[in-house]
Amino acid sequence: MTDASAPATVLRRQVVVRDWRSMEYGVALEAMRAFTQARGPDTADEIWLVEHPPVFTMGLAARAEHVLAPGAIPVVQTERGGQVTYHGPGQVVAYVMVDLHRAHLTVRGFVERLEQAVIDTLAGFGVQATRRTGAPGVYVESAAGGAGAKIASLGVRISRGCSYHGVALNVAMDLEPFLRINPCGYPGLVVTDLRTLIGQADPAATAARLGLTLAHTLEGS
Protein backbone atom coordinates (compact mmCIF):
# COMPACT_ATOMS: atom_id res chain seq x y z
CA MET A 1 0.00 0.00 0.00
CA THR A 2 1.31 3.46 -0.90
CA ASP A 3 -0.16 6.88 -0.38
CA ALA A 4 -0.61 7.22 -4.13
CA SER A 5 -3.92 5.39 -3.65
CA ALA A 6 -5.41 8.36 -1.79
CA PRO A 7 -7.79 10.78 -3.52
CA ALA A 8 -5.91 13.84 -4.66
CA THR A 9 -6.24 17.50 -5.55
CA VAL A 10 -3.82 18.77 -8.21
CA LEU A 11 -2.84 22.43 -8.16
CA ARG A 12 -1.40 24.48 -10.99
CA ARG A 13 2.31 23.89 -10.28
CA GLN A 14 1.72 20.14 -10.22
CA VAL A 15 1.47 19.91 -6.44
CA VAL A 16 -0.66 16.86 -5.66
CA VAL A 17 -2.43 16.94 -2.28
CA ARG A 18 -3.49 13.51 -0.98
CA ASP A 19 -6.52 13.34 1.30
CA TRP A 20 -6.13 12.94 5.06
CA ARG A 21 -6.38 9.40 6.43
CA SER A 22 -5.02 7.13 9.15
CA MET A 23 -1.81 5.27 8.33
CA GLU A 24 0.75 3.29 10.32
CA TYR A 25 3.98 5.26 10.69
CA GLY A 26 6.13 2.49 9.22
CA VAL A 27 3.91 2.20 6.15
CA ALA A 28 4.09 5.95 5.54
CA LEU A 29 7.86 5.97 6.02
CA GLU A 30 8.47 3.19 3.49
CA ALA A 31 6.08 4.82 1.01
CA MET A 32 7.89 8.17 1.29
CA ARG A 33 11.25 6.52 0.78
CA ALA A 34 10.00 4.61 -2.26
CA PHE A 35 8.37 7.70 -3.79
CA THR A 36 11.52 9.79 -3.32
CA GLN A 37 13.81 7.08 -4.68
CA ALA A 38 11.65 6.48 -7.77
CA ARG A 39 10.82 10.08 -8.69
CA GLY A 40 12.32 11.68 -11.78
CA PRO A 41 12.76 15.23 -13.02
CA ASP A 42 9.13 15.43 -14.18
CA THR A 43 7.50 13.81 -11.15
CA ALA A 44 4.90 16.09 -9.58
CA ASP A 45 5.51 17.25 -6.04
CA GLU A 46 3.14 15.69 -3.50
CA ILE A 47 1.73 16.42 -0.05
CA TRP A 48 0.39 13.46 1.94
CA LEU A 49 -1.95 14.24 4.82
CA VAL A 50 -2.04 11.47 7.41
CA GLU A 51 -2.78 10.60 11.02
CA HIS A 52 -0.72 7.99 12.87
CA PRO A 53 -1.53 5.58 15.68
CA PRO A 54 0.53 6.46 18.79
CA VAL A 55 4.29 6.43 18.11
CA PHE A 56 7.40 8.28 19.25
CA THR A 57 9.86 9.05 16.46
CA MET A 58 13.54 9.82 16.88
CA GLY A 59 15.30 12.14 14.44
CA LEU A 60 18.97 12.03 13.54
CA ALA A 61 19.88 14.38 16.40
CA ALA A 62 17.76 12.57 19.00
CA ARG A 63 19.30 11.34 22.24
CA ALA A 64 17.90 8.38 24.16
CA GLU A 65 17.74 10.32 27.43
CA HIS A 66 15.00 12.51 25.98
CA VAL A 67 12.65 9.50 25.93
CA LEU A 68 11.61 9.45 29.57
CA ALA A 69 8.85 6.84 29.91
CA PRO A 70 7.44 5.58 26.60
CA GLY A 71 5.40 2.78 28.17
CA ALA A 72 3.60 0.73 25.53
CA ILE A 73 4.00 3.37 22.80
CA PRO A 74 6.61 2.25 20.24
CA VAL A 75 9.76 4.27 19.67
CA VAL A 76 10.99 4.38 16.06
CA GLN A 77 14.33 5.66 14.78
CA THR A 78 14.07 7.55 11.52
CA GLU A 79 16.27 9.63 9.24
CA ARG A 80 14.52 12.99 9.46
CA GLY A 81 16.20 15.92 11.11
CA GLY A 82 15.47 16.92 14.66
CA GLN A 83 14.92 15.29 18.01
CA VAL A 84 12.16 13.13 19.50
CA THR A 85 8.46 13.85 19.00
CA TYR A 86 5.09 12.14 19.36
CA HIS A 87 2.51 11.34 16.71
CA GLY A 88 -0.99 10.18 17.54
CA PRO A 89 -4.71 10.43 16.77
CA GLY A 90 -5.97 13.97 16.36
CA GLN A 91 -2.69 15.22 14.91
CA VAL A 92 -2.43 16.21 11.25
CA VAL A 93 0.87 15.15 9.70
CA ALA A 94 1.76 16.62 6.32
CA TYR A 95 4.50 14.78 4.45
CA VAL A 96 5.84 17.19 1.85
CA MET A 97 7.77 15.78 -1.10
CA VAL A 98 9.20 18.60 -3.18
CA ASP A 99 11.99 18.79 -5.76
CA LEU A 100 13.83 21.71 -4.17
CA HIS A 101 16.08 22.33 -7.19
CA ARG A 102 13.11 22.58 -9.54
CA ALA A 103 11.28 24.82 -7.09
CA HIS A 104 14.38 27.03 -6.64
CA LEU A 105 14.25 26.55 -2.87
CA THR A 106 17.07 26.27 -0.38
CA VAL A 107 16.55 23.94 2.58
CA ARG A 108 16.16 26.93 4.87
CA GLY A 109 13.68 28.53 2.50
CA PHE A 110 11.72 25.28 2.31
CA VAL A 111 11.53 24.99 6.11
CA GLU A 112 10.36 28.60 6.34
CA ARG A 113 7.60 27.85 3.81
CA LEU A 114 6.40 24.90 5.88
CA GLU A 115 6.33 26.97 9.05
CA GLN A 116 4.57 29.85 7.31
CA ALA A 117 1.87 27.55 5.96
CA VAL A 118 1.12 26.36 9.50
CA ILE A 119 1.11 29.93 10.80
CA ASP A 120 -1.31 30.96 8.05
CA THR A 121 -3.53 27.93 8.68
CA LEU A 122 -3.77 28.76 12.38
CA ALA A 123 -4.49 32.41 11.60
CA GLY A 124 -7.59 31.19 9.77
CA PHE A 125 -8.83 29.89 13.13
CA GLY A 126 -8.01 33.16 14.89
CA VAL A 127 -4.82 31.78 16.49
CA GLN A 128 -1.67 33.91 16.38
CA ALA A 129 1.42 31.75 16.01
CA THR A 130 5.09 32.34 15.33
CA ARG A 131 8.37 30.61 14.54
CA ARG A 132 11.32 30.66 16.92
CA THR A 133 14.95 31.21 15.90
CA GLY A 134 17.02 28.06 16.36
CA ALA A 135 14.03 25.88 17.26
CA PRO A 136 12.18 24.70 14.13
CA GLY A 137 8.43 24.42 14.46
CA VAL A 138 5.50 26.69 15.27
CA TYR A 139 4.65 28.18 18.66
CA VAL A 140 1.76 30.09 20.21
CA GLU A 141 2.18 32.83 22.75
CA SER A 142 -1.38 32.55 24.05
CA ALA A 143 -2.24 32.28 27.74
CA ALA A 144 -4.58 29.41 26.81
CA GLY A 145 -1.65 27.38 25.59
CA GLY A 146 0.95 28.69 27.95
CA ALA A 147 3.78 31.05 27.05
CA GLY A 148 5.74 29.66 24.14
CA ALA A 149 3.70 26.46 23.81
CA LYS A 150 4.59 24.38 20.76
CA ILE A 151 1.72 23.46 18.47
CA ALA A 152 3.56 22.05 15.44
CA SER A 153 6.84 20.17 15.03
CA LEU A 154 8.95 19.94 11.91
CA GLY A 155 11.57 17.55 10.59
CA VAL A 156 12.68 16.99 7.02
CA ARG A 157 15.07 14.84 5.03
CA ILE A 158 16.65 15.84 1.72
CA SER A 159 17.70 13.13 -0.72
CA ARG A 160 19.06 13.94 -4.19
CA GLY A 161 17.68 17.47 -3.83
CA CYS A 162 14.19 16.25 -2.95
CA SER A 163 12.43 16.53 0.40
CA TYR A 164 10.40 14.08 2.41
CA HIS A 165 9.02 13.92 5.98
CA GLY A 166 7.45 17.26 6.91
CA VAL A 167 5.35 18.94 9.60
CA ALA A 168 2.95 17.74 12.31
CA LEU A 169 0.18 20.04 13.59
CA ASN A 170 -1.52 19.20 16.88
CA VAL A 171 -5.26 19.60 16.36
CA ALA A 172 -7.36 17.59 18.84
CA MET A 173 -5.07 15.20 20.68
CA ASP A 174 -4.47 13.44 23.94
CA LEU A 175 -1.41 15.48 24.89
CA GLU A 176 -0.33 13.23 27.79
CA PRO A 177 2.28 11.28 25.74
CA PHE A 178 4.26 14.49 25.26
CA LEU A 179 4.92 14.35 29.04
CA ARG A 180 6.75 11.05 28.48
CA ILE A 181 9.47 12.74 26.44
CA ASN A 182 11.43 15.97 26.32
CA PRO A 183 9.65 17.25 23.20
CA CYS A 184 12.14 18.10 20.48
CA GLY A 185 14.89 17.67 23.07
CA TYR A 186 13.69 20.51 25.34
CA PRO A 187 12.94 19.47 28.95
CA GLY A 188 9.76 21.12 30.20
CA LEU A 189 8.64 22.37 26.79
CA VAL A 190 4.89 22.97 26.88
CA VAL A 191 2.95 21.39 24.01
CA THR A 192 -0.58 22.41 23.08
CA ASP A 193 -3.15 21.74 20.37
CA LEU A 194 -5.74 23.72 18.42
CA ARG A 195 -8.65 22.36 20.47
CA THR A 196 -7.08 23.70 23.68
CA LEU A 197 -6.85 27.14 22.12
CA ILE A 198 -10.28 27.48 20.48
CA GLY A 199 -12.46 24.96 22.30
CA GLN A 200 -13.15 22.57 19.44
CA ALA A 201 -11.30 21.53 16.29
CA ASP A 202 -11.93 19.05 13.50
CA PRO A 203 -8.75 17.25 12.35
CA ALA A 204 -10.14 16.36 8.90
CA ALA A 205 -11.19 19.94 8.14
CA THR A 206 -7.90 21.26 9.51
CA ALA A 207 -5.98 18.78 7.36
CA ALA A 208 -7.76 19.97 4.22
CA ARG A 209 -7.02 23.58 5.04
CA LEU A 210 -3.37 22.87 5.87
CA GLY A 211 -2.85 20.83 2.71
CA LEU A 212 -4.12 23.57 0.41
CA THR A 213 -2.25 26.27 2.34
CA LEU A 214 0.99 24.29 2.06
CA ALA A 215 0.49 23.76 -1.65
CA HIS A 216 -0.23 27.43 -2.35
CA THR A 217 2.71 28.50 -0.17
CA LEU A 218 5.03 26.20 -2.11
CA GLU A 219 3.63 27.46 -5.40
CA GLY A 220 4.98 30.88 -4.49
CA SER A 221 8.52 29.57 -5.09
mmCIF file of C-alpha atoms in Angstrom:
data_model
loop_
_atom_site.group_PDB
_atom_site.id
_atom_site.type_symbol
_atom_site.label_atom_id
_atom_site.label_comp_id
_atom_site.label_asym_id
_atom_site.label_seq_id
_atom_site.Cartn_x
_atom_site.Cartn_y
_atom_site.Cartn_z
ATOM 1 C CA MET A 1 0.000 0.000 0.000
ATOM 2 C CA THR A 2 1.310 3.464 -0.898
ATOM 3 C CA ASP A 3 -0.157 6.877 -0.380
ATOM 4 C CA ALA A 4 -0.607 7.218 -4.133
ATOM 5 C CA SER A 5 -3.915 5.389 -3.645
ATOM 6 C CA ALA A 6 -5.409 8.361 -1.793
ATOM 7 C CA PRO A 7 -7.792 10.782 -3.523
ATOM 8 C CA ALA A 8 -5.907 13.842 -4.660
ATOM 9 C CA THR A 9 -6.245 17.503 -5.548
ATOM 10 C CA VAL A 10 -3.815 18.766 -8.207
ATOM 11 C CA LEU A 11 -2.837 22.429 -8.161
ATOM 12 C CA ARG A 12 -1.403 24.484 -10.985
ATOM 13 C CA ARG A 13 2.309 23.889 -10.276
ATOM 14 C CA GLN A 14 1.720 20.137 -10.216
ATOM 15 C CA VAL A 15 1.471 19.907 -6.438
ATOM 16 C CA VAL A 16 -0.658 16.856 -5.655
ATOM 17 C CA VAL A 17 -2.433 16.938 -2.283
ATOM 18 C CA ARG A 18 -3.492 13.512 -0.983
ATOM 19 C CA ASP A 19 -6.520 13.338 1.301
ATOM 20 C CA TRP A 20 -6.127 12.936 5.064
ATOM 21 C CA ARG A 21 -6.376 9.397 6.429
ATOM 22 C CA SER A 22 -5.025 7.126 9.153
ATOM 23 C CA MET A 23 -1.811 5.267 8.333
ATOM 24 C CA GLU A 24 0.748 3.291 10.316
ATOM 25 C CA TYR A 25 3.977 5.260 10.690
ATOM 26 C CA GLY A 26 6.133 2.489 9.216
ATOM 27 C CA VAL A 27 3.913 2.199 6.145
ATOM 28 C CA ALA A 28 4.093 5.953 5.537
ATOM 29 C CA LEU A 29 7.858 5.971 6.018
ATOM 30 C CA GLU A 30 8.469 3.193 3.495
ATOM 31 C CA ALA A 31 6.083 4.825 1.009
ATOM 32 C CA MET A 32 7.887 8.170 1.289
ATOM 33 C CA ARG A 33 11.253 6.517 0.780
ATOM 34 C CA ALA A 34 10.002 4.606 -2.263
ATOM 35 C CA PHE A 35 8.374 7.695 -3.791
ATOM 36 C CA THR A 36 11.520 9.790 -3.324
ATOM 37 C CA GLN A 37 13.806 7.075 -4.684
ATOM 38 C CA ALA A 38 11.651 6.479 -7.766
ATOM 39 C CA ARG A 39 10.825 10.075 -8.690
ATOM 40 C CA GLY A 40 12.315 11.675 -11.777
ATOM 41 C CA PRO A 41 12.755 15.234 -13.021
ATOM 42 C CA ASP A 42 9.135 15.434 -14.184
ATOM 43 C CA THR A 43 7.505 13.811 -11.152
ATOM 44 C CA ALA A 44 4.899 16.088 -9.582
ATOM 45 C CA ASP A 45 5.508 17.251 -6.038
ATOM 46 C CA GLU A 46 3.140 15.691 -3.500
ATOM 47 C CA ILE A 47 1.734 16.425 -0.047
ATOM 48 C CA TRP A 48 0.392 13.459 1.937
ATOM 49 C CA LEU A 49 -1.955 14.242 4.818
ATOM 50 C CA VAL A 50 -2.040 11.470 7.415
ATOM 51 C CA GLU A 51 -2.782 10.603 11.024
ATOM 52 C CA HIS A 52 -0.716 7.992 12.867
ATOM 53 C CA PRO A 53 -1.531 5.581 15.681
ATOM 54 C CA PRO A 54 0.533 6.455 18.785
ATOM 55 C CA VAL A 55 4.286 6.432 18.105
ATOM 56 C CA PHE A 56 7.398 8.284 19.255
ATOM 57 C CA THR A 57 9.858 9.053 16.462
ATOM 58 C CA MET A 58 13.541 9.824 16.878
ATOM 59 C CA GLY A 59 15.299 12.141 14.435
ATOM 60 C CA LEU A 60 18.972 12.028 13.545
ATOM 61 C CA ALA A 61 19.875 14.383 16.403
ATOM 62 C CA ALA A 62 17.756 12.566 19.000
ATOM 63 C CA ARG A 63 19.298 11.340 22.238
ATOM 64 C CA ALA A 64 17.904 8.379 24.156
ATOM 65 C CA GLU A 65 17.738 10.317 27.427
ATOM 66 C CA HIS A 66 14.998 12.506 25.984
ATOM 67 C CA VAL A 67 12.650 9.496 25.934
ATOM 68 C CA LEU A 68 11.606 9.449 29.575
ATOM 69 C CA ALA A 69 8.854 6.836 29.912
ATOM 70 C CA PRO A 70 7.436 5.578 26.604
ATOM 71 C CA GLY A 71 5.403 2.777 28.167
ATOM 72 C CA ALA A 72 3.601 0.730 25.529
ATOM 73 C CA ILE A 73 4.004 3.370 22.803
ATOM 74 C CA PRO A 74 6.605 2.246 20.244
ATOM 75 C CA VAL A 75 9.764 4.268 19.673
ATOM 76 C CA VAL A 76 10.990 4.381 16.059
ATOM 77 C CA GLN A 77 14.332 5.657 14.784
ATOM 78 C CA THR A 78 14.072 7.553 11.518
ATOM 79 C CA GLU A 79 16.273 9.633 9.235
ATOM 80 C CA ARG A 80 14.519 12.986 9.456
ATOM 81 C CA GLY A 81 16.197 15.921 11.106
ATOM 82 C CA GLY A 82 15.465 16.922 14.658
ATOM 83 C CA GLN A 83 14.915 15.292 18.015
ATOM 84 C CA VAL A 84 12.159 13.132 19.504
ATOM 85 C CA THR A 85 8.459 13.852 18.997
ATOM 86 C CA TYR A 86 5.095 12.142 19.358
ATOM 87 C CA HIS A 87 2.507 11.337 16.710
ATOM 88 C CA GLY A 88 -0.986 10.180 17.537
ATOM 89 C CA PRO A 89 -4.707 10.433 16.774
ATOM 90 C CA GLY A 90 -5.975 13.972 16.361
ATOM 91 C CA GLN A 91 -2.689 15.222 14.910
ATOM 92 C CA VAL A 92 -2.431 16.207 11.247
ATOM 93 C CA VAL A 93 0.872 15.148 9.700
ATOM 94 C CA ALA A 94 1.763 16.621 6.316
ATOM 95 C CA TYR A 95 4.505 14.782 4.453
ATOM 96 C CA VAL A 96 5.838 17.186 1.847
ATOM 97 C CA MET A 97 7.772 15.782 -1.097
ATOM 98 C CA VAL A 98 9.199 18.596 -3.181
ATOM 99 C CA ASP A 99 11.994 18.793 -5.759
ATOM 100 C CA LEU A 100 13.832 21.715 -4.173
ATOM 101 C CA HIS A 101 16.081 22.329 -7.190
ATOM 102 C CA ARG A 102 13.111 22.578 -9.544
ATOM 103 C CA ALA A 103 11.276 24.821 -7.088
ATOM 104 C CA HIS A 104 14.383 27.034 -6.636
ATOM 105 C CA LEU A 105 14.250 26.549 -2.868
ATOM 106 C CA THR A 106 17.068 26.274 -0.376
ATOM 107 C CA VAL A 107 16.550 23.936 2.576
ATOM 108 C CA ARG A 108 16.157 26.930 4.873
ATOM 109 C CA GLY A 109 13.680 28.527 2.497
ATOM 110 C CA PHE A 110 11.717 25.280 2.308
ATOM 111 C CA VAL A 111 11.532 24.989 6.108
ATOM 112 C CA GLU A 112 10.359 28.595 6.342
ATOM 113 C CA ARG A 113 7.603 27.851 3.807
ATOM 114 C CA LEU A 114 6.396 24.895 5.880
ATOM 115 C CA GLU A 115 6.334 26.969 9.055
ATOM 116 C CA GLN A 116 4.573 29.852 7.312
ATOM 117 C CA ALA A 117 1.869 27.553 5.962
ATOM 118 C CA VAL A 118 1.121 26.356 9.501
ATOM 119 C CA ILE A 119 1.113 29.932 10.804
ATOM 120 C CA ASP A 120 -1.311 30.959 8.046
ATOM 121 C CA THR A 121 -3.527 27.932 8.680
ATOM 122 C CA LEU A 122 -3.766 28.757 12.385
ATOM 123 C CA ALA A 123 -4.492 32.407 11.596
ATOM 124 C CA GLY A 124 -7.590 31.189 9.768
ATOM 125 C CA PHE A 125 -8.826 29.890 13.134
ATOM 126 C CA GLY A 126 -8.006 33.160 14.892
ATOM 127 C CA VAL A 127 -4.824 31.782 16.493
ATOM 128 C CA GLN A 128 -1.675 33.910 16.375
ATOM 129 C CA ALA A 129 1.420 31.749 16.009
ATOM 130 C CA THR A 130 5.090 32.337 15.329
ATOM 131 C CA ARG A 131 8.366 30.615 14.535
ATOM 132 C CA ARG A 132 11.318 30.661 16.923
ATOM 133 C CA THR A 133 14.949 31.209 15.901
ATOM 134 C CA GLY A 134 17.022 28.062 16.359
ATOM 135 C CA ALA A 135 14.035 25.879 17.263
ATOM 136 C CA PRO A 136 12.178 24.702 14.133
ATOM 137 C CA GLY A 137 8.426 24.424 14.461
ATOM 138 C CA VAL A 138 5.497 26.693 15.267
ATOM 139 C CA TYR A 139 4.650 28.175 18.662
ATOM 140 C CA VAL A 140 1.758 30.085 20.208
ATOM 141 C CA GLU A 141 2.179 32.835 22.754
ATOM 142 C CA SER A 142 -1.377 32.548 24.049
ATOM 143 C CA ALA A 143 -2.245 32.281 27.736
ATOM 144 C CA ALA A 144 -4.577 29.411 26.814
ATOM 145 C CA GLY A 145 -1.654 27.377 25.589
ATOM 146 C CA GLY A 146 0.955 28.690 27.952
ATOM 147 C CA ALA A 147 3.785 31.046 27.050
ATOM 148 C CA GLY A 148 5.735 29.661 24.144
ATOM 149 C CA ALA A 149 3.704 26.456 23.809
ATOM 150 C CA LYS A 150 4.593 24.383 20.761
ATOM 151 C CA ILE A 151 1.721 23.455 18.468
ATOM 152 C CA ALA A 152 3.564 22.054 15.436
ATOM 153 C CA SER A 153 6.838 20.169 15.032
ATOM 154 C CA LEU A 154 8.955 19.943 11.914
ATOM 155 C CA GLY A 155 11.569 17.553 10.593
ATOM 156 C CA VAL A 156 12.681 16.990 7.023
ATOM 157 C CA ARG A 157 15.067 14.842 5.032
ATOM 158 C CA ILE A 158 16.648 15.842 1.722
ATOM 159 C CA SER A 159 17.699 13.126 -0.725
ATOM 160 C CA ARG A 160 19.063 13.944 -4.194
ATOM 161 C CA GLY A 161 17.682 17.466 -3.832
ATOM 162 C CA CYS A 162 14.186 16.251 -2.954
ATOM 163 C CA SER A 163 12.427 16.529 0.399
ATOM 164 C CA TYR A 164 10.399 14.079 2.413
ATOM 165 C CA HIS A 165 9.021 13.917 5.982
ATOM 166 C CA GLY A 166 7.448 17.265 6.906
ATOM 167 C CA VAL A 167 5.355 18.937 9.602
ATOM 168 C CA ALA A 168 2.949 17.738 12.314
ATOM 169 C CA LEU A 169 0.176 20.043 13.586
ATOM 170 C CA ASN A 170 -1.522 19.203 16.880
ATOM 171 C CA VAL A 171 -5.258 19.602 16.360
ATOM 172 C CA ALA A 172 -7.364 17.592 18.844
ATOM 173 C CA MET A 173 -5.067 15.199 20.683
ATOM 174 C CA ASP A 174 -4.470 13.436 23.940
ATOM 175 C CA LEU A 175 -1.409 15.480 24.891
ATOM 176 C CA GLU A 176 -0.332 13.234 27.786
ATOM 177 C CA PRO A 177 2.281 11.280 25.743
ATOM 178 C CA PHE A 178 4.264 14.492 25.265
ATOM 179 C CA LEU A 179 4.919 14.349 29.036
ATOM 180 C CA ARG A 180 6.747 11.052 28.483
ATOM 181 C CA ILE A 181 9.470 12.741 26.436
ATOM 182 C CA ASN A 182 11.426 15.966 26.315
ATOM 183 C CA PRO A 183 9.650 17.255 23.204
ATOM 184 C CA CYS A 184 12.136 18.103 20.480
ATOM 185 C CA GLY A 185 14.888 17.673 23.072
ATOM 186 C CA TYR A 186 13.690 20.511 25.344
ATOM 187 C CA PRO A 187 12.940 19.472 28.954
ATOM 188 C CA GLY A 188 9.764 21.119 30.204
ATOM 189 C CA LEU A 189 8.642 22.366 26.786
ATOM 190 C CA VAL A 190 4.887 22.974 26.881
ATOM 191 C CA VAL A 191 2.948 21.393 24.009
ATOM 192 C CA THR A 192 -0.576 22.410 23.076
ATOM 193 C CA ASP A 193 -3.152 21.742 20.365
ATOM 194 C CA LEU A 194 -5.739 23.720 18.423
ATOM 195 C CA ARG A 195 -8.654 22.357 20.469
ATOM 196 C CA THR A 196 -7.082 23.696 23.685
ATOM 197 C CA LEU A 197 -6.851 27.139 22.120
ATOM 198 C CA ILE A 198 -10.276 27.478 20.477
ATOM 199 C CA GLY A 199 -12.465 24.957 22.298
ATOM 200 C CA GLN A 200 -13.145 22.571 19.438
ATOM 201 C CA ALA A 201 -11.296 21.532 16.295
ATOM 202 C CA ASP A 202 -11.928 19.052 13.502
ATOM 203 C CA PRO A 203 -8.751 17.247 12.346
ATOM 204 C CA ALA A 204 -10.143 16.360 8.902
ATOM 205 C CA ALA A 205 -11.187 19.936 8.140
ATOM 206 C CA THR A 206 -7.901 21.262 9.506
ATOM 207 C CA ALA A 207 -5.976 18.776 7.355
ATOM 208 C CA ALA A 208 -7.763 19.968 4.225
ATOM 209 C CA ARG A 209 -7.020 23.584 5.041
ATOM 210 C CA LEU A 210 -3.373 22.873 5.873
ATOM 211 C CA GLY A 211 -2.851 20.834 2.707
ATOM 212 C CA LEU A 212 -4.115 23.572 0.414
ATOM 213 C CA THR A 213 -2.248 26.271 2.336
ATOM 214 C CA LEU A 214 0.987 24.287 2.060
ATOM 215 C CA ALA A 215 0.492 23.765 -1.655
ATOM 216 C CA HIS A 216 -0.234 27.432 -2.346
ATOM 217 C CA THR A 217 2.714 28.502 -0.172
ATOM 218 C CA LEU A 218 5.030 26.201 -2.113
ATOM 219 C CA GLU A 219 3.635 27.462 -5.403
ATOM 220 C CA GLY A 220 4.983 30.877 -4.487
ATOM 221 C CA SER A 221 8.525 29.571 -5.089
#
